[in-house]
PDB file of C-alpha atoms in Angstrom:
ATOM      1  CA  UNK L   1      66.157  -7.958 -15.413  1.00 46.00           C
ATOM      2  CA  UNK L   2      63.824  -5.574 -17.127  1.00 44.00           C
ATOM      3  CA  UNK L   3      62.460  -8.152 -19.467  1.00 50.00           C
ATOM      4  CA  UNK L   4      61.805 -10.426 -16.404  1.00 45.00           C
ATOM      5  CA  UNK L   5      59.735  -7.409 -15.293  1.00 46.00           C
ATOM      6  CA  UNK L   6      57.684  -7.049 -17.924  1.00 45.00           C
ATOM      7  CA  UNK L   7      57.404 -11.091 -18.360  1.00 47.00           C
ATOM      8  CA  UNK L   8      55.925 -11.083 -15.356  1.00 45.00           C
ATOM      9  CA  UNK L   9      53.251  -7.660 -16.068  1.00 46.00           C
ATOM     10  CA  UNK L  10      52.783  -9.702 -18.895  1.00 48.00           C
ATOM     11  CA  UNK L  11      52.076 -12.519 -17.163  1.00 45.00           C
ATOM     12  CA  UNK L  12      49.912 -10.522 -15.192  1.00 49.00           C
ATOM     13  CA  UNK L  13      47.574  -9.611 -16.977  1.00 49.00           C
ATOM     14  CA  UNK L  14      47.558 -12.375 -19.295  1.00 52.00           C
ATOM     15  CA  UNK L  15      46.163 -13.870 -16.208  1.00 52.00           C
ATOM     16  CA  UNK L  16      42.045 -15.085 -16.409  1.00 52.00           C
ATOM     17  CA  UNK L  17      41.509 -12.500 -13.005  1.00 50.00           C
ATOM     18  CA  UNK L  18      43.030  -9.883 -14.161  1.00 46.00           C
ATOM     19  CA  UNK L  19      40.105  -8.816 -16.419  1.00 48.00           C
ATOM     20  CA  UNK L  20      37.699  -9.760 -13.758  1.00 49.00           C
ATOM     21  CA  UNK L  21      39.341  -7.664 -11.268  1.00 49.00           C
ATOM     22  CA  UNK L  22      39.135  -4.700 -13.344  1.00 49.00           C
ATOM     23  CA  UNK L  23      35.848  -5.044 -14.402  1.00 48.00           C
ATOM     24  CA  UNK L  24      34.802  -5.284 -10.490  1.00 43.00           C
ATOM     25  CA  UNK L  25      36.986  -1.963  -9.925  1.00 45.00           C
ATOM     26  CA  UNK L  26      35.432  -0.309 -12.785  1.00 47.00           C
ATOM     27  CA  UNK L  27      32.229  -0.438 -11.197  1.00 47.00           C
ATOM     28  CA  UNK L  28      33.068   1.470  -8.437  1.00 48.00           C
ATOM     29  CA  UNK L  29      32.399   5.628  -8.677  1.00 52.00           C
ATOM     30  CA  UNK L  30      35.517   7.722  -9.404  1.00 53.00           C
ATOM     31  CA  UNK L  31      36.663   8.577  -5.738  1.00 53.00           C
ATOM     32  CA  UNK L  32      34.727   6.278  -3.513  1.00 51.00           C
ATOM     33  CA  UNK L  33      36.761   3.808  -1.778  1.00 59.00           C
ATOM     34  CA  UNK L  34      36.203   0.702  -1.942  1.00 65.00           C
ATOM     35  CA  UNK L  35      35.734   0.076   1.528  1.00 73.00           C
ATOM     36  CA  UNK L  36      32.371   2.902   1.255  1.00 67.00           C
ATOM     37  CA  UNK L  37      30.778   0.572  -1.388  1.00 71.00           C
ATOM     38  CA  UNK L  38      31.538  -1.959   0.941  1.00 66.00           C
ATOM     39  CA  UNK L  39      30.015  -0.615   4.049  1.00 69.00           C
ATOM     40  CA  UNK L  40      26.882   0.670   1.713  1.00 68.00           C
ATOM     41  CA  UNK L  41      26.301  -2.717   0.908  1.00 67.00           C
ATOM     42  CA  UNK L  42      26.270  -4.056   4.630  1.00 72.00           C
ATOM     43  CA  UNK L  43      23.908  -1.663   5.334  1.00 68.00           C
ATOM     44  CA  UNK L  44      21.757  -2.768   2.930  1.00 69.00           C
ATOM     45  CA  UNK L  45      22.083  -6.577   3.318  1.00 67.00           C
ATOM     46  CA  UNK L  46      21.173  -5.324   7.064  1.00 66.00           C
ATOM     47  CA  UNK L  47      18.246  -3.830   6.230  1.00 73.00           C
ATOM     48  CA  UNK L  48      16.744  -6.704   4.078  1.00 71.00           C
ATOM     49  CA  UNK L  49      17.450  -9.066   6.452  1.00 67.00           C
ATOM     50  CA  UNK L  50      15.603  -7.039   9.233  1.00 67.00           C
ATOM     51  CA  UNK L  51      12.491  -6.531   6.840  1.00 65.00           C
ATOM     52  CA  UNK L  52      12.115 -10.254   6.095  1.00 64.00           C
ATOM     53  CA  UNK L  53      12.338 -11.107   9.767  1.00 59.00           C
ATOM     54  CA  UNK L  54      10.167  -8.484  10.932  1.00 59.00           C
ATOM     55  CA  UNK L  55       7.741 -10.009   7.970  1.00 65.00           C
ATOM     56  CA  UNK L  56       8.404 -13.332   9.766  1.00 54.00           C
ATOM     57  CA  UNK L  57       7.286 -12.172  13.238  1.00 56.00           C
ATOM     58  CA  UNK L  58       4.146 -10.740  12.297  1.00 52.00           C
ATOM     59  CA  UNK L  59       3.413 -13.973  10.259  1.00 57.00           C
ATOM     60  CA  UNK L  60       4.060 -15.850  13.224  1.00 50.00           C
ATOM     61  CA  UNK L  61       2.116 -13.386  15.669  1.00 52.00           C
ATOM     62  CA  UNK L  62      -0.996 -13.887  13.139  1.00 54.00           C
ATOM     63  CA  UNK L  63      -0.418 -17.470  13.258  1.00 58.00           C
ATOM     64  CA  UNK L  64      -0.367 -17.787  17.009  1.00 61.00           C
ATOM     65  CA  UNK L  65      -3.426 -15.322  17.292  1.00 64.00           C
ATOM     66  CA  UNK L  66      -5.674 -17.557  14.829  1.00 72.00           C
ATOM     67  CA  UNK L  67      -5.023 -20.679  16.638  1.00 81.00           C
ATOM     68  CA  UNK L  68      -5.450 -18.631  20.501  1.00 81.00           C
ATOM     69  CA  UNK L  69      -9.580 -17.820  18.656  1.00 84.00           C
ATOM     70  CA  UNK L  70      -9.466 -21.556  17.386  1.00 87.00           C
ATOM     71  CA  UNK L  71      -8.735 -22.941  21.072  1.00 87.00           C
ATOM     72  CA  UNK L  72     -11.469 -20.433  22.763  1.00 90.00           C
ATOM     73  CA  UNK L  73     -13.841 -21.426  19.767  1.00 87.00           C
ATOM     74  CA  UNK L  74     -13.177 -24.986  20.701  1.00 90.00           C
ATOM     75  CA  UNK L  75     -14.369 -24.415  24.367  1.00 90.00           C
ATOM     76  CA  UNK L  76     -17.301 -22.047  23.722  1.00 87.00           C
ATOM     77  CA  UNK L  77     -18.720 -25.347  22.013  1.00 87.00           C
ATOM     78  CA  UNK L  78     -17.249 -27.343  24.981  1.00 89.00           C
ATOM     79  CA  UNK L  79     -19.004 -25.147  27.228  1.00 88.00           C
ATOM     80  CA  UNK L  80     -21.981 -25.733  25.435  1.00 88.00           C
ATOM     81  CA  UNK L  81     -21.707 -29.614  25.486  1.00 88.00           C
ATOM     82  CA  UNK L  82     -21.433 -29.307  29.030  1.00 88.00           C
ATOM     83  CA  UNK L  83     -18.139 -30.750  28.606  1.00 91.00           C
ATOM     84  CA  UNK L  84     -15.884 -27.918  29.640  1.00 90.00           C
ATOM     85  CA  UNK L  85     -16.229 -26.430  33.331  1.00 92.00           C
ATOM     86  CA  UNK L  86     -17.559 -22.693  33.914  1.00 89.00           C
ATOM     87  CA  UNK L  87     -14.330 -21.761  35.670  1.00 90.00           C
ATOM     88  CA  UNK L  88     -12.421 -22.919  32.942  1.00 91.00           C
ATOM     89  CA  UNK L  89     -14.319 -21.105  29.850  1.00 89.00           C
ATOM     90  CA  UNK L  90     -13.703 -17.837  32.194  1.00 89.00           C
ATOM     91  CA  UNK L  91     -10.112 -18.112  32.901  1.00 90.00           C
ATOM     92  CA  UNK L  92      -9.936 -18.764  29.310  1.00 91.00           C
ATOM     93  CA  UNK L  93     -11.619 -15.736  28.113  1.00 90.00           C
ATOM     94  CA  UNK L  94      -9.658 -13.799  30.921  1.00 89.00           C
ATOM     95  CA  UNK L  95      -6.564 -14.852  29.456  1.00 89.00           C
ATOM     96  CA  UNK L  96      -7.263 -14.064  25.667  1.00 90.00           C
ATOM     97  CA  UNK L  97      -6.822 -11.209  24.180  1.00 91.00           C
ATOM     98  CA  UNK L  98      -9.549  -8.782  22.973  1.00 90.00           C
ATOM     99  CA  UNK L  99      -9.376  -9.793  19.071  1.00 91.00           C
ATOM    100  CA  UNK L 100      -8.882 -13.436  19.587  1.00 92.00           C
ATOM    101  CA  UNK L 101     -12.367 -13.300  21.765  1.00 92.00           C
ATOM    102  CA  UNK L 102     -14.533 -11.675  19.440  1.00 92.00           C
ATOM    103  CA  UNK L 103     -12.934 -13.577  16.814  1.00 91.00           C
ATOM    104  CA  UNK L 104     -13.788 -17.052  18.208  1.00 91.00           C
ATOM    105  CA  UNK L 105     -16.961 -15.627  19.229  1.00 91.00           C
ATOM    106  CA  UNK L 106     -17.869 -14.440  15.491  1.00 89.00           C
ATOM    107  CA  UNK L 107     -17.505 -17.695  13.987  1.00 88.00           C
ATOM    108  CA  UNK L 108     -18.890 -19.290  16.534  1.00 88.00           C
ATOM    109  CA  UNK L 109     -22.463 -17.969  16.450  1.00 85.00           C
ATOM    110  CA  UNK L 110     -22.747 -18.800  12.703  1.00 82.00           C
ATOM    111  CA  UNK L 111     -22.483 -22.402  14.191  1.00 86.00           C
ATOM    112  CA  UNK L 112     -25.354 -22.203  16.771  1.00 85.00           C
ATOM    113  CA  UNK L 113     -28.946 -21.555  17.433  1.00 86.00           C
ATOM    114  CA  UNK L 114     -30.071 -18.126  18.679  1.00 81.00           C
ATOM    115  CA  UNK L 115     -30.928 -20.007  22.405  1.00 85.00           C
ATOM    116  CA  UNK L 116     -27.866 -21.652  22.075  1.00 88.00           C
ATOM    117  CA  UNK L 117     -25.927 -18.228  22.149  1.00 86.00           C
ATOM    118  CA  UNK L 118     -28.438 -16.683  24.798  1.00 86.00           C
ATOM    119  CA  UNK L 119     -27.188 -19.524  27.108  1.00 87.00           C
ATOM    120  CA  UNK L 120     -23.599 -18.305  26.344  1.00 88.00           C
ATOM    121  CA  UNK L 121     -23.770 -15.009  26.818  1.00 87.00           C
ATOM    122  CA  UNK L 122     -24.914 -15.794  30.445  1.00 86.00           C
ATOM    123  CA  UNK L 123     -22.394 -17.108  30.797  1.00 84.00           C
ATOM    124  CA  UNK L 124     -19.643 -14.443  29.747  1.00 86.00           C
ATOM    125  CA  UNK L 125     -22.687 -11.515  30.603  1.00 78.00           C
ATOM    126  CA  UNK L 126     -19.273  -9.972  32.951  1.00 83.00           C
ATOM    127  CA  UNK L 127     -16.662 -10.362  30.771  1.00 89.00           C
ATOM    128  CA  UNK L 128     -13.751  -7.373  30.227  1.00 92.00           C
ATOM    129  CA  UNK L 129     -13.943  -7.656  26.386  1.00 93.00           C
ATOM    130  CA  UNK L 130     -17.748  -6.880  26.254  1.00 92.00           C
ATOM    131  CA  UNK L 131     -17.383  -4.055  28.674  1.00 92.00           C
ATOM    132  CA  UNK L 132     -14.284  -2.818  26.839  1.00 94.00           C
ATOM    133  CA  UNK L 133     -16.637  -2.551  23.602  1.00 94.00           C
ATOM    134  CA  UNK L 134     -19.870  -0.983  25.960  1.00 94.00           C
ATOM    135  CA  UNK L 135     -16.882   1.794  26.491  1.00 94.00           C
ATOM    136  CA  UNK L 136     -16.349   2.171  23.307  1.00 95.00           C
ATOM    137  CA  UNK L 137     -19.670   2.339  21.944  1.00 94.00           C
ATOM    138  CA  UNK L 138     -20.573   5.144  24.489  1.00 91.00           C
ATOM    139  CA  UNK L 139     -17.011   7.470  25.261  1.00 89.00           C
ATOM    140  CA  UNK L 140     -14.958   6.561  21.964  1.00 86.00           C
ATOM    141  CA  UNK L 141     -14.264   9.188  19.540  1.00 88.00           C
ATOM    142  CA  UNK L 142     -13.530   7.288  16.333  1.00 93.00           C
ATOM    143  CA  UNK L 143     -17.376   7.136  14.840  1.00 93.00           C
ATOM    144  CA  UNK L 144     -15.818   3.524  12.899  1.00 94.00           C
ATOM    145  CA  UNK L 145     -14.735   2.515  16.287  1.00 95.00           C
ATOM    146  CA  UNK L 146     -18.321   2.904  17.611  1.00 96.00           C
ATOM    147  CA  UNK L 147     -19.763   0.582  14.700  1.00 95.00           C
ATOM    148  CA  UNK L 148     -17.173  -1.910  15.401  1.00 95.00           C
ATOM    149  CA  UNK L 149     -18.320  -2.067  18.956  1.00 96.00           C
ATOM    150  CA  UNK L 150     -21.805  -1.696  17.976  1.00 96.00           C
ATOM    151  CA  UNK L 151     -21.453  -5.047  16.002  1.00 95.00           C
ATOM    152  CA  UNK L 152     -19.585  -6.603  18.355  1.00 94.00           C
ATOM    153  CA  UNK L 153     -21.918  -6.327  21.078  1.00 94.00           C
ATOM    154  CA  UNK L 154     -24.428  -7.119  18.688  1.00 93.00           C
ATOM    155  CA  UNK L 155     -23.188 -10.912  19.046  1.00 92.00           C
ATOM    156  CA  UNK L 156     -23.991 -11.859  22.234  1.00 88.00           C
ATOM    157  CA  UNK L 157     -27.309 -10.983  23.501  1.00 85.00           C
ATOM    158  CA  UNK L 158     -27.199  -9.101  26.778  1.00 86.00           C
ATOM    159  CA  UNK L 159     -29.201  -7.005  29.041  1.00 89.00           C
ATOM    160  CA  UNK L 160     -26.059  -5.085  29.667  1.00 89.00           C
ATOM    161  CA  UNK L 161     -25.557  -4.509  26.346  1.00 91.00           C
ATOM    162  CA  UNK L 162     -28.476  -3.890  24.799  1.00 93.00           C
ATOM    163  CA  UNK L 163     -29.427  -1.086  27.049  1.00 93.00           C
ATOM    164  CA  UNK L 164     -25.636   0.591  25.587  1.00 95.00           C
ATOM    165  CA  UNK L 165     -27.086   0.023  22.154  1.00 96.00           C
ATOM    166  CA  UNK L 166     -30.405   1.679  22.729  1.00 96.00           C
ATOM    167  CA  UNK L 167     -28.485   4.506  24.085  1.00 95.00           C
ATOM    168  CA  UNK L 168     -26.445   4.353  21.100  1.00 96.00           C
ATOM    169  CA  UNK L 169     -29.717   4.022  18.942  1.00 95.00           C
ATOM    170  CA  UNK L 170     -31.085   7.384  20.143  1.00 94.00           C
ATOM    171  CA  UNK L 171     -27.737   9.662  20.361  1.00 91.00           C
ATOM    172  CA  UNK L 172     -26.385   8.578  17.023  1.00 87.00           C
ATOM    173  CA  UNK L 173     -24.817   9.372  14.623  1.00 91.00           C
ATOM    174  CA  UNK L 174     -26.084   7.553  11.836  1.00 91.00           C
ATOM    175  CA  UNK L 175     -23.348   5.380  11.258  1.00 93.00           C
ATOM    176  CA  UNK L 176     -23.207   4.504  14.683  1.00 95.00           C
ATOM    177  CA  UNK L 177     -27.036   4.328  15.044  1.00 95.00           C
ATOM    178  CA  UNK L 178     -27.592   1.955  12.147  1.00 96.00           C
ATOM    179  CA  UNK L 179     -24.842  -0.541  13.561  1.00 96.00           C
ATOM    180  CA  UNK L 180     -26.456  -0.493  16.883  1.00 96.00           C
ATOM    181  CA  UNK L 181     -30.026  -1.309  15.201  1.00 96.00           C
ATOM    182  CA  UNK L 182     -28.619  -4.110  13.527  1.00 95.00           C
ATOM    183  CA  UNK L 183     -27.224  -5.400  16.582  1.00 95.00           C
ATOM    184  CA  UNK L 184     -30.468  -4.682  18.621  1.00 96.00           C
ATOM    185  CA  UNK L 185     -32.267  -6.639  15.148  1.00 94.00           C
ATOM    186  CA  UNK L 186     -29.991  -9.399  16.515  1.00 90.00           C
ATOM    187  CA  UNK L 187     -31.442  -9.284  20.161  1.00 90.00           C
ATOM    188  CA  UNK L 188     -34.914  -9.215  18.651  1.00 91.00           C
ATOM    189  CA  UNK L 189     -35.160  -6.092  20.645  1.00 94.00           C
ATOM    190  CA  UNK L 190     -38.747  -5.034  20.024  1.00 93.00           C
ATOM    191  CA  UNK L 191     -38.391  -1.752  22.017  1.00 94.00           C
ATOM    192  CA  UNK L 192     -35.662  -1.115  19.136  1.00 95.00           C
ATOM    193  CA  UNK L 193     -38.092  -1.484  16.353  1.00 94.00           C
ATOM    194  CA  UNK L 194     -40.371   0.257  17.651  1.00 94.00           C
ATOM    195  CA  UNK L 195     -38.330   3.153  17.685  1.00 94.00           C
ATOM    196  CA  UNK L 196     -37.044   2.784  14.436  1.00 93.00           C
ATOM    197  CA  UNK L 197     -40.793   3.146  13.092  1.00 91.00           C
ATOM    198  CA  UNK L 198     -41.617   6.091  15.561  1.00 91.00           C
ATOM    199  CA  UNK L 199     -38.130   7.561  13.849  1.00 91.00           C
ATOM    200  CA  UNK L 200     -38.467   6.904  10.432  1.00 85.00           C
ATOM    201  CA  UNK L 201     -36.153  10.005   9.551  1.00 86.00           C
ATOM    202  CA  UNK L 202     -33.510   8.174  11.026  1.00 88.00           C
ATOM    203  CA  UNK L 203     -32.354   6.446   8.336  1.00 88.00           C
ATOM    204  CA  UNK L 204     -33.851   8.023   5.601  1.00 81.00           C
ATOM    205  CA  UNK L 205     -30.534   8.251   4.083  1.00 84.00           C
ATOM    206  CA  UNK L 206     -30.193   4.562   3.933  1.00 89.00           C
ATOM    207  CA  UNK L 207     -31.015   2.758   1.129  1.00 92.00           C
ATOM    208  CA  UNK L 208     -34.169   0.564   0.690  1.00 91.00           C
ATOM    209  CA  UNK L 209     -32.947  -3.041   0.456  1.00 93.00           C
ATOM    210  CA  UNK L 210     -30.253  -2.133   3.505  1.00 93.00           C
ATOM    211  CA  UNK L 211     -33.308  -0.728   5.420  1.00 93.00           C
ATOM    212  CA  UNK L 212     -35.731  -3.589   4.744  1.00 92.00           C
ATOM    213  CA  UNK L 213     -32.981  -5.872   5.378  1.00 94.00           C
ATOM    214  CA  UNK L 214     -33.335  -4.396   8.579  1.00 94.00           C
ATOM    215  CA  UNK L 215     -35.915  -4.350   9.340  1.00 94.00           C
ATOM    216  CA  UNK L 216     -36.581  -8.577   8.484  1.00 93.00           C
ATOM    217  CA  UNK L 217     -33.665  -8.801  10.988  1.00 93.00           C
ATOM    218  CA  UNK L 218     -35.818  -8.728  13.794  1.00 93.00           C
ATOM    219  CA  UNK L 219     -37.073 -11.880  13.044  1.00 91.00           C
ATOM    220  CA  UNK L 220     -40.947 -13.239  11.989  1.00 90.00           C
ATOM    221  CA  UNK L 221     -41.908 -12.447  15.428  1.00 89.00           C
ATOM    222  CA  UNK L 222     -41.766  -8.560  14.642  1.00 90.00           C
ATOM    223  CA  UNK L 223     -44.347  -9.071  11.246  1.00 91.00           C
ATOM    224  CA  UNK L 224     -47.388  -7.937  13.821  1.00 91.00           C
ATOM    225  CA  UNK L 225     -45.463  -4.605  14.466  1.00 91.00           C
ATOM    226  CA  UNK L 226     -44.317  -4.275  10.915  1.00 91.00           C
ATOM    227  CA  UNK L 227     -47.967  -4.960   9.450  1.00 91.00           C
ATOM    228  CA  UNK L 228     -49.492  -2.628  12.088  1.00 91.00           C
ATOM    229  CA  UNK L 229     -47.194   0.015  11.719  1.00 89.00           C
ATOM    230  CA  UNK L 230     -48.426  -0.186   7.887  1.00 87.00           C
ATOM    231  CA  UNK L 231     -52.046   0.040   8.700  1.00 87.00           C
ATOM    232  CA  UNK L 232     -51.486   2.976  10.770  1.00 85.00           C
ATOM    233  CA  UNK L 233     -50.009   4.768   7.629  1.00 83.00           C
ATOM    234  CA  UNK L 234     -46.065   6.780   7.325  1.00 80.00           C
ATOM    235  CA  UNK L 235     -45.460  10.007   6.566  1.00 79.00           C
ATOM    236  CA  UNK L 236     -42.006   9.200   5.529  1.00 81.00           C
ATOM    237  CA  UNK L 237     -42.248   7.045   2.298  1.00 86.00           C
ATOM    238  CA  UNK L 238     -39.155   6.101   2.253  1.00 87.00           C
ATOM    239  CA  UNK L 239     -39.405   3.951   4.983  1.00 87.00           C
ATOM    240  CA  UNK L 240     -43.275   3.087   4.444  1.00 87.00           C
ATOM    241  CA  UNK L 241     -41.250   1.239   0.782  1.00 90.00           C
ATOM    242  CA  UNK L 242     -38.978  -0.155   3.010  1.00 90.00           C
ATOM    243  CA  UNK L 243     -41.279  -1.848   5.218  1.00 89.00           C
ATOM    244  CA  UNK L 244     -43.003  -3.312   2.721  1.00 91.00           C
ATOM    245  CA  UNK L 245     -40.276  -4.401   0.764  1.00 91.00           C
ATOM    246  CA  UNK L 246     -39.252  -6.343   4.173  1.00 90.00           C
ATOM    247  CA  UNK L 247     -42.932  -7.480   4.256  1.00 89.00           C
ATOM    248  CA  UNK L 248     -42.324  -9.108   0.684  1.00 85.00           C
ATOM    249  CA  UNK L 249     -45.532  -7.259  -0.482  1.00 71.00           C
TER     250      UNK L 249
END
């Protein structure tokens, strides 16, 4: 009976398992239960899974906000063609959401000519994104939120918002006052400019090309201004460089 009994430990752990089964065992820490290792590793399958899928929503969310600024891109151009009604273009825009606007709008006007995007912004002059960004421009705190809005408004020509931006022009700060003269450069604001060369300090920290570049931004029209304001004579040199540098003399 006793040899049976060892036969069969024999047997045992003679057995392929056996040394598989203590090599899993061995890997667990002296006094931790199996069932702990167990329950750690749950835990941790749980949290993987929960990472990948919140991964997946936000890759789906970006997905779905892309094509929601394709569609509104599609019907700015519709709108344009005269194919797509006013009512509809509105509800549209209504409906979107503030980054899918001004991201359909922002590759849109690399697609049209400047009268072309004067005729749209009459048409979405009353818009809740546009105010949302006058807001901002004028009552937000964060100074990169206020260049973001700045450039934003910049986009569209308005009456509404350019008289926000000229504000914005004259109160500053810099940051905030540079955006807003590149979005008024935009307009081809001309009251804008000549600020800009009545304030030449303004931007005397900026540097040359980024002024000039400017300052060409109001378009050929403003040469008359630019070449007058040289003839007159600067004080600041700075800015007397820049203008000529946007001059090309």
């Amino acid at each position: 009976m006793q040899d049976a009994r060892m036969g069969a430990s024999r047997l045992t752990q003679d057995d392929p398992g056996f040394a598989d089964n203590r090599r899993v065992m061995s890997y667990a820490p002296a006094g931790i239960p199996n069932t702990a290792i167990l329950s750690a590793a749950i835990v941790g399958l749980a949290m993987t899974l929960g990472l990948l899928l919140n991964r997946a929503g936000k890759r789906s969310e970006h997905q779905g906000a892309r094509q929601r600024a394709t569609d509104l891109f599609q019907l700015f151009h519709g709108r344009l063609a005269g194919s797509v009604p006013p009512r509809t273009l509105r509800l549209a825009v209504h409906e979107s959401t503030t980054d899918s606007y001004w991201d359909a709008i922002e590759a849109m006007v690399g697609t049209v000519r400047l009268s072309e995007r004067y005729d749209l912004a009459r048409e979405l002059a009353k818009n809740r994104h546009a105010a949302l960004e006058r807001r901002m421009l004028l009552r937000e705190d964060d100074q990169t939120r206020r260049e973001i809005a700045a450039r934003r408004l910049g986009l569209l020509p308005s009456r509404r918002s350019r008289r926000v931006l000229r504000r914005a022009l004259v109160r500053g700060p810099e940051g905030v006052r540079f955006a807003a003269a590149r979005a008024l450069a935009t307009h081809r604001d001309r009251g804008a400019l000549r600020w800009i060369l009545e304030h030449p300090q303004a931007f005397g920290r900026r540097p040359i090309p980024a002024l000039s570049g400017l300052l060409r931004g109001f378009g050929p029209a403003s040469r008359a201004m630019l070449l007058l304001a040289i003839e007159r004579g600067l004080e600041d040199a700075h800015t007397e460089c820049a203008l000529l540098d946007a001059l090309g003399v």
